[in-house]
mmCIF file with all atom_site columns, C-alpha atoms in Angstrom:
data_model
loop_
_atom_site.group_PDB
_atom_site.id
_atom_site.type_symbol
_atom_site.label_atom_id
_atom_site.label_alt_id
_atom_site.label_comp_id
_atom_site.label_asym_id
_atom_site.label_entity_id
_atom_site.label_seq_id
_atom_site.pdbx_PDB_ins_code
_atom_site.Cartn_x
_atom_site.Cartn_y
_atom_site.Cartn_z
_atom_site.occupancy
_atom_site.B_iso_or_equiv
_atom_site.pdbx_formal_charge
_atom_site.auth_seq_id
_atom_site.auth_comp_id
_atom_site.auth_asym_id
_atom_site.auth_atom_id
_atom_site.pdbx_PDB_model_num
ATOM 1   C CA . MET A 1 1   ? 0.181   0.034   -0.033  1.00 46.00 ? 114 MET A CA 1
ATOM 2   C CA . ASP A 1 2   ? 1.102   3.260   -0.787  1.00 49.00 ? 115 ASP A CA 1
ATOM 3   C CA . VAL A 1 3   ? 3.168   5.717   1.984   1.00 53.00 ? 116 VAL A CA 1
ATOM 4   C CA . GLY A 1 4   ? 0.333   8.444   2.962   1.00 78.00 ? 117 GLY A CA 1
ATOM 5   C CA . LEU A 1 5   ? -2.275  6.501   1.659   1.00 88.00 ? 118 LEU A CA 1
ATOM 6   C CA . ILE A 1 6   ? -5.185  7.653   3.338   1.00 90.00 ? 119 ILE A CA 1
ATOM 7   C CA . VAL A 1 7   ? -7.794  4.709   4.166   1.00 94.00 ? 120 VAL A CA 1
ATOM 8   C CA . LEU A 1 8   ? -11.004 5.465   5.111   1.00 95.00 ? 121 LEU A CA 1
ATOM 9   C CA . ASP A 1 9   ? -12.872 2.728   6.299   1.00 94.00 ? 122 ASP A CA 1
ATOM 10  C CA . HIS A 1 10  ? -15.348 4.019   8.855   1.00 93.00 ? 123 HIS A CA 1
ATOM 11  C CA . ARG A 1 11  ? -18.683 6.383   8.813   1.00 93.00 ? 124 ARG A CA 1
ATOM 12  C CA . LEU A 1 12  ? -18.889 8.877   11.282  1.00 90.00 ? 125 LEU A CA 1
ATOM 13  C CA . ARG A 1 13  ? -22.617 9.136   13.022  1.00 80.00 ? 126 ARG A CA 1
ATOM 14  C CA . SER A 1 14  ? -23.369 12.757  13.956  1.00 68.00 ? 127 SER A CA 1
ATOM 15  C CA . GLU A 1 15  ? -22.771 11.895  17.702  1.00 57.00 ? 128 GLU A CA 1
ATOM 16  C CA . GLU A 1 16  ? -19.212 10.997  16.610  1.00 58.00 ? 129 GLU A CA 1
ATOM 17  C CA . LEU A 1 17  ? -18.449 14.575  15.177  1.00 60.00 ? 130 LEU A CA 1
ATOM 18  C CA . SER A 1 18  ? -15.721 16.481  17.000  1.00 58.00 ? 131 SER A CA 1
ATOM 19  C CA . PRO A 1 19  ? -17.441 19.504  18.529  1.00 52.00 ? 132 PRO A CA 1
ATOM 20  C CA . ASN A 1 20  ? -14.153 21.476  18.856  1.00 54.00 ? 133 ASN A CA 1
ATOM 21  C CA . GLY A 1 21  ? -13.287 21.292  15.381  1.00 56.00 ? 134 GLY A CA 1
ATOM 22  C CA . SER A 1 22  ? -9.805  20.373  15.890  1.00 55.00 ? 135 SER A CA 1
ATOM 23  C CA . LEU A 1 23  ? -9.800  17.703  13.689  1.00 64.00 ? 136 LEU A CA 1
ATOM 24  C CA . SER A 1 24  ? -8.503  18.229  10.332  1.00 72.00 ? 137 SER A CA 1
ATOM 25  C CA . VAL A 1 25  ? -11.753 17.696  7.677   1.00 88.00 ? 138 VAL A CA 1
ATOM 26  C CA . MET A 1 26  ? -10.587 17.351  3.593   1.00 93.00 ? 139 MET A CA 1
ATOM 27  C CA . GLU A 1 27  ? -13.635 17.213  1.000   1.00 96.00 ? 140 GLU A CA 1
ATOM 28  C CA . LEU A 1 28  ? -14.480 14.516  -0.973  1.00 97.00 ? 141 LEU A CA 1
ATOM 29  C CA . PRO A 1 29  ? -16.199 15.677  -4.402  1.00 98.00 ? 142 PRO A CA 1
ATOM 30  C CA . LEU A 1 30  ? -17.535 12.338  -5.821  1.00 98.00 ? 143 LEU A CA 1
ATOM 31  C CA . SER A 1 31  ? -20.029 11.759  -8.893  1.00 97.00 ? 144 SER A CA 1
ATOM 32  C CA . ALA A 1 32  ? -23.602 10.062  -8.282  1.00 97.00 ? 145 ALA A CA 1
ATOM 33  C CA . HIS A 1 33  ? -21.968 6.902   -9.595  1.00 96.00 ? 146 HIS A CA 1
ATOM 34  C CA . GLN A 1 34  ? -19.021 7.077   -7.121  1.00 96.00 ? 147 GLN A CA 1
ATOM 35  C CA . ARG A 1 35  ? -21.594 7.804   -4.126  1.00 96.00 ? 148 ARG A CA 1
ATOM 36  C CA . THR A 1 36  ? -22.418 4.010   -4.733  1.00 94.00 ? 149 THR A CA 1
ATOM 37  C CA . VAL A 1 37  ? -19.002 2.403   -4.995  1.00 95.00 ? 150 VAL A CA 1
ATOM 38  C CA . LEU A 1 38  ? -17.965 1.932   -1.563  1.00 96.00 ? 151 LEU A CA 1
ATOM 39  C CA . ARG A 1 39  ? -14.292 0.599   -2.277  1.00 96.00 ? 152 ARG A CA 1
ATOM 40  C CA . GLY A 1 40  ? -11.424 2.184   -4.263  1.00 96.00 ? 153 GLY A CA 1
ATOM 41  C CA . ARG A 1 41  ? -8.870  4.911   -4.884  1.00 97.00 ? 154 ARG A CA 1
ATOM 42  C CA . ARG A 1 42  ? -10.512 8.510   -5.088  1.00 97.00 ? 155 ARG A CA 1
ATOM 43  C CA . ARG A 1 43  ? -9.133  11.766  -4.978  1.00 96.00 ? 156 ARG A CA 1
ATOM 44  C CA . THR A 1 44  ? -9.821  14.935  -2.500  1.00 96.00 ? 157 THR A CA 1
ATOM 45  C CA . ALA A 1 45  ? -10.693 18.309  -3.417  1.00 96.00 ? 158 ALA A CA 1
ATOM 46  C CA . CYS A 1 46  ? -6.726  19.254  -2.178  1.00 94.00 ? 159 CYS A CA 1
ATOM 47  C CA . GLY A 1 47  ? -5.601  16.390  -4.017  1.00 93.00 ? 160 GLY A CA 1
ATOM 48  C CA . ARG A 1 48  ? -4.522  13.805  -1.690  1.00 93.00 ? 161 ARG A CA 1
ATOM 49  C CA . GLU A 1 49  ? -5.205  10.333  -2.928  1.00 95.00 ? 162 GLU A CA 1
ATOM 50  C CA . VAL A 1 50  ? -7.681  8.146   -0.395  1.00 95.00 ? 163 VAL A CA 1
ATOM 51  C CA . LEU A 1 51  ? -8.716  4.525   -0.455  1.00 96.00 ? 164 LEU A CA 1
ATOM 52  C CA . LEU A 1 52  ? -12.423 3.691   0.768   1.00 96.00 ? 165 LEU A CA 1
ATOM 53  C CA . GLN A 1 53  ? -12.886 0.579   2.310   1.00 96.00 ? 166 GLN A CA 1
ATOM 54  C CA . LEU A 1 54  ? -15.932 1.044   3.572   1.00 95.00 ? 167 LEU A CA 1
ATOM 55  C CA . PRO A 1 55  ? -18.867 -1.155  4.751   1.00 90.00 ? 168 PRO A CA 1
ATOM 56  C CA . ARG A 1 56  ? -21.374 -2.021  2.125   1.00 87.00 ? 169 ARG A CA 1
ATOM 57  C CA . GLU A 1 57  ? -24.326 -0.837  3.855   1.00 84.00 ? 170 GLU A CA 1
ATOM 58  C CA . ARG A 1 58  ? -26.064 2.302   1.915   1.00 89.00 ? 171 ARG A CA 1
ATOM 59  C CA . ALA A 1 59  ? -24.448 4.486   -1.152  1.00 93.00 ? 172 ALA A CA 1
ATOM 60  C CA . LEU A 1 60  ? -22.693 7.840   0.367   1.00 95.00 ? 173 LEU A CA 1
ATOM 61  C CA . MET A 1 61  ? -24.542 10.985  0.562   1.00 95.00 ? 174 MET A CA 1
ATOM 62  C CA . PRO A 1 62  ? -23.448 14.596  0.591   1.00 96.00 ? 175 PRO A CA 1
ATOM 63  C CA . GLY A 1 63  ? -22.767 15.690  4.086   1.00 94.00 ? 176 GLY A CA 1
ATOM 64  C CA . ASP A 1 64  ? -21.222 12.134  5.077   1.00 95.00 ? 177 ASP A CA 1
ATOM 65  C CA . ARG A 1 65  ? -18.441 12.015  6.827   1.00 95.00 ? 178 ARG A CA 1
ATOM 66  C CA . LEU A 1 66  ? -15.625 9.271   6.680   1.00 96.00 ? 179 LEU A CA 1
ATOM 67  C CA . THR A 1 67  ? -12.776 8.956   9.104   1.00 94.00 ? 180 THR A CA 1
ATOM 68  C CA . ASP A 1 68  ? -9.775  6.312   8.860   1.00 91.00 ? 181 ASP A CA 1
ATOM 69  C CA . SER A 1 69  ? -9.334  4.050   11.703  1.00 89.00 ? 182 SER A CA 1
ATOM 70  C CA . HIS A 1 70  ? -7.396  6.222   13.856  1.00 85.00 ? 183 HIS A CA 1
ATOM 71  C CA . GLU A 1 71  ? -9.721  8.912   13.698  1.00 84.00 ? 184 GLU A CA 1
ATOM 72  C CA . GLN A 1 72  ? -7.056  11.342  12.969  1.00 80.00 ? 185 GLN A CA 1
ATOM 73  C CA . LEU A 1 73  ? -9.223  13.369  10.092  1.00 86.00 ? 186 LEU A CA 1
ATOM 74  C CA . HIS A 1 74  ? -12.697 13.896  8.687   1.00 91.00 ? 187 HIS A CA 1
ATOM 75  C CA . VAL A 1 75  ? -13.535 13.748  5.297   1.00 95.00 ? 188 VAL A CA 1
ATOM 76  C CA . LEU A 1 76  ? -16.854 15.477  4.010   1.00 96.00 ? 189 LEU A CA 1
ATOM 77  C CA . VAL A 1 77  ? -18.515 14.051  0.879   1.00 97.00 ? 190 VAL A CA 1
ATOM 78  C CA . THR A 1 78  ? -19.709 16.311  -1.427  1.00 97.00 ? 191 THR A CA 1
ATOM 79  C CA . ALA A 1 79  ? -21.547 16.032  -4.547  1.00 97.00 ? 192 ALA A CA 1
ATOM 80  C CA . ALA A 1 80  ? -19.327 16.836  -7.478  1.00 98.00 ? 193 ALA A CA 1
ATOM 81  C CA . PRO A 1 81  ? -20.354 18.776  -10.685 1.00 98.00 ? 194 PRO A CA 1
ATOM 82  C CA . GLU A 1 82  ? -21.327 16.431  -13.655 1.00 98.00 ? 195 GLU A CA 1
ATOM 83  C CA . GLU A 1 83  ? -22.186 16.929  -17.282 1.00 98.00 ? 196 GLU A CA 1
ATOM 84  C CA . LEU A 1 84  ? -26.057 16.961  -17.488 1.00 98.00 ? 197 LEU A CA 1
ATOM 85  C CA . LEU A 1 85  ? -29.235 17.332  -19.535 1.00 98.00 ? 198 LEU A CA 1
ATOM 86  C CA . ARG A 1 86  ? -32.094 19.852  -17.893 1.00 98.00 ? 199 ARG A CA 1
ATOM 87  C CA . VAL A 1 87  ? -35.274 18.774  -19.340 1.00 98.00 ? 200 VAL A CA 1
ATOM 88  C CA . GLU A 1 88  ? -37.806 21.285  -19.220 1.00 98.00 ? 201 GLU A CA 1
ATOM 89  C CA . ALA A 1 89  ? -41.603 21.339  -20.796 1.00 98.00 ? 202 ALA A CA 1
ATOM 90  C CA . ALA A 1 90  ? -44.475 23.446  -21.713 1.00 97.00 ? 203 ALA A CA 1
ATOM 91  C CA . THR A 1 91  ? -46.991 21.227  -19.516 1.00 97.00 ? 204 THR A CA 1
ATOM 92  C CA . PRO A 1 92  ? -46.653 19.060  -16.508 1.00 97.00 ? 205 PRO A CA 1
ATOM 93  C CA . LEU A 1 93  ? -48.166 16.114  -18.299 1.00 97.00 ? 206 LEU A CA 1
ATOM 94  C CA . ALA A 1 94  ? -45.462 16.763  -20.805 1.00 97.00 ? 207 ALA A CA 1
ATOM 95  C CA . LEU A 1 95  ? -42.647 16.748  -18.023 1.00 97.00 ? 208 LEU A CA 1
ATOM 96  C CA . LEU A 1 96  ? -44.434 13.779  -16.527 1.00 97.00 ? 209 LEU A CA 1
ATOM 97  C CA . GLU A 1 97  ? -44.377 12.025  -19.679 1.00 97.00 ? 210 GLU A CA 1
ATOM 98  C CA . ALA A 1 98  ? -40.629 12.325  -20.340 1.00 97.00 ? 211 ALA A CA 1
ATOM 99  C CA . ALA A 1 99  ? -40.022 10.723  -16.317 1.00 97.00 ? 212 ALA A CA 1
ATOM 100 C CA . TYR A 1 100 ? -42.115 8.176   -17.746 1.00 96.00 ? 213 TYR A CA 1
ATOM 101 C CA . HIS A 1 101 ? -40.183 7.442   -20.945 1.00 96.00 ? 214 HIS A CA 1
ATOM 102 C CA . LEU A 1 102 ? -36.838 7.499   -19.228 1.00 97.00 ? 215 LEU A CA 1
ATOM 103 C CA . GLY A 1 103 ? -37.718 5.361   -16.070 1.00 94.00 ? 216 GLY A CA 1
ATOM 104 C CA . ASN A 1 104 ? -38.966 2.777   -18.703 1.00 94.00 ? 217 ASN A CA 1
ATOM 105 C CA . ARG A 1 105 ? -35.085 3.087   -19.761 1.00 95.00 ? 218 ARG A CA 1
ATOM 106 C CA . HIS A 1 106 ? -33.818 2.858   -16.590 1.00 95.00 ? 219 HIS A CA 1
ATOM 107 C CA . VAL A 1 107 ? -32.389 6.341   -16.962 1.00 97.00 ? 220 VAL A CA 1
ATOM 108 C CA . ALA A 1 108 ? -30.942 7.910   -13.467 1.00 96.00 ? 221 ALA A CA 1
ATOM 109 C CA . LEU A 1 109 ? -33.218 11.006  -12.890 1.00 97.00 ? 222 LEU A CA 1
ATOM 110 C CA . GLU A 1 110 ? -33.154 14.009  -10.200 1.00 97.00 ? 223 GLU A CA 1
ATOM 111 C CA . LEU A 1 111 ? -36.827 14.833  -10.403 1.00 97.00 ? 224 LEU A CA 1
ATOM 112 C CA . HIS A 1 112 ? -38.029 18.593  -9.477  1.00 97.00 ? 225 HIS A CA 1
ATOM 113 C CA . GLU A 1 113 ? -41.507 20.083  -10.148 1.00 96.00 ? 226 GLU A CA 1
ATOM 114 C CA . HIS A 1 114 ? -40.497 22.019  -13.385 1.00 97.00 ? 227 HIS A CA 1
ATOM 115 C CA . GLU A 1 115 ? -37.380 20.159  -14.469 1.00 98.00 ? 228 GLU A CA 1
ATOM 116 C CA . LEU A 1 116 ? -36.054 16.692  -14.932 1.00 98.00 ? 229 LEU A CA 1
ATOM 117 C CA . LEU A 1 117 ? -32.072 16.111  -14.885 1.00 98.00 ? 230 LEU A CA 1
ATOM 118 C CA . LEU A 1 118 ? -29.979 12.996  -16.030 1.00 98.00 ? 231 LEU A CA 1
ATOM 119 C CA . LEU A 1 119 ? -26.551 12.525  -17.164 1.00 98.00 ? 232 LEU A CA 1
ATOM 120 C CA . ASP A 1 120 ? -25.732 14.136  -20.702 1.00 98.00 ? 233 ASP A CA 1
ATOM 121 C CA . ASP A 1 121 ? -26.690 11.557  -23.453 1.00 98.00 ? 234 ASP A CA 1
ATOM 122 C CA . SER A 1 122 ? -26.772 13.249  -27.188 1.00 97.00 ? 235 SER A CA 1
ATOM 123 C CA . VAL A 1 123 ? -29.341 9.994   -27.867 1.00 97.00 ? 236 VAL A CA 1
ATOM 124 C CA . LEU A 1 124 ? -31.702 11.046  -24.985 1.00 98.00 ? 237 LEU A CA 1
ATOM 125 C CA . ALA A 1 125 ? -31.236 14.878  -26.020 1.00 98.00 ? 238 ALA A CA 1
ATOM 126 C CA . THR A 1 126 ? -32.536 14.111  -29.290 1.00 97.00 ? 239 THR A CA 1
ATOM 127 C CA . MET A 1 127 ? -35.349 11.809  -28.232 1.00 96.00 ? 240 MET A CA 1
ATOM 128 C CA . LEU A 1 128 ? -36.470 14.434  -25.787 1.00 98.00 ? 241 LEU A CA 1
ATOM 129 C CA . ASN A 1 129 ? -36.410 17.374  -28.160 1.00 97.00 ? 242 ASN A CA 1
ATOM 130 C CA . GLY A 1 130 ? -38.183 14.969  -30.723 1.00 96.00 ? 243 GLY A CA 1
ATOM 131 C CA . ARG A 1 131 ? -40.677 14.868  -28.155 1.00 96.00 ? 244 ARG A CA 1
ATOM 132 C CA . GLY A 1 132 ? -40.908 18.962  -28.069 1.00 97.00 ? 245 GLY A CA 1
ATOM 133 C CA . LEU A 1 133 ? -38.961 19.031  -24.831 1.00 98.00 ? 246 LEU A CA 1
ATOM 134 C CA . LYS A 1 134 ? -36.946 22.200  -23.945 1.00 98.00 ? 247 LYS A CA 1
ATOM 135 C CA . VAL A 1 135 ? -33.217 20.493  -23.754 1.00 98.00 ? 248 VAL A CA 1
ATOM 136 C CA . THR A 1 136 ? -30.145 22.137  -22.162 1.00 98.00 ? 249 THR A CA 1
ATOM 137 C CA . ARG A 1 137 ? -26.636 21.270  -20.880 1.00 98.00 ? 250 ARG A CA 1
ATOM 138 C CA . CYS A 1 138 ? -25.753 21.892  -17.323 1.00 98.00 ? 251 CYS A CA 1
ATOM 139 C CA . CYS A 1 139 ? -23.160 21.115  -15.170 1.00 98.00 ? 252 CYS A CA 1
ATOM 140 C CA . ARG A 1 140 ? -24.042 20.610  -11.639 1.00 97.00 ? 253 ARG A CA 1
ATOM 141 C CA . PRO A 1 141 ? -24.058 18.241  -8.465  1.00 98.00 ? 254 PRO A CA 1
ATOM 142 C CA . PHE A 1 142 ? -26.486 15.357  -9.431  1.00 98.00 ? 255 PHE A CA 1
ATOM 143 C CA . MET A 1 143 ? -28.597 13.894  -7.185  1.00 96.00 ? 256 MET A CA 1
ATOM 144 C CA . PRO A 1 144 ? -30.851 11.250  -8.664  1.00 96.00 ? 257 PRO A CA 1
ATOM 145 C CA . GLU A 1 145 ? -33.793 9.366   -7.335  1.00 91.00 ? 258 GLU A CA 1
ATOM 146 C CA . GLY A 1 146 ? -32.647 6.249   -5.428  1.00 80.00 ? 259 GLY A CA 1
ATOM 147 C CA . GLY A 1 147 ? -35.211 4.429   -6.772  1.00 63.00 ? 260 GLY A CA 1
ATOM 148 C CA . ALA A 1 148 ? -38.329 2.173   -5.513  1.00 54.00 ? 261 ALA A CA 1
ATOM 149 C CA . TYR A 1 149 ? -36.452 -0.563  -3.456  1.00 50.00 ? 262 TYR A CA 1
ATOM 150 C CA . ILE A 1 150 ? -33.637 1.982   -1.766  1.00 51.00 ? 263 ILE A CA 1
ATOM 151 C CA . GLY A 1 151 ? -32.966 0.520   1.629   1.00 50.00 ? 264 GLY A CA 1
ATOM 152 C CA . HIS A 1 152 ? -34.751 -2.803  1.102   1.00 40.00 ? 265 HIS A CA 1
ATOM 153 C CA . GLN A 1 153 ? -32.984 -5.803  1.932   1.00 42.00 ? 266 GLN A CA 1
ATOM 154 C CA . HIS A 1 154 ? -33.118 -9.766  1.671   1.00 37.00 ? 267 HIS A CA 1
ATOM 155 C CA . SER A 1 155 ? -33.262 -11.727 4.496   1.00 37.00 ? 268 SER A CA 1
#
């Protein structure tokens, strides 16, 4: 293992957070997909390499704090900006139909009252434009819906 590589193997619960703020805190920007993969090398916002070795409990969420076995530092998970499509419609029904068609293709979606966000995909952009929807590109953090079975476990 690399010297200086930080191994993050523990999620901190809110009651474990240091109230005095004396610990070093680094930010770990992750894409929506990276937040679902709990093992592997990543790079903090300041360029420090870390190795995730977390229990497979649930996906990481922005705001989660991770630490090493010595709890010498805290790493704050943030949502990294991603290249997205922003979909708007003239009517709520047209936006609902777009969500239906994208969901039928198992596309990860971030849902809002007046817009849908999805990862940039030229084929989907063409399909949505063909349905008369306004499609624009943007770069921002992506927080897709977790799905109907989030938190579901088999006994």
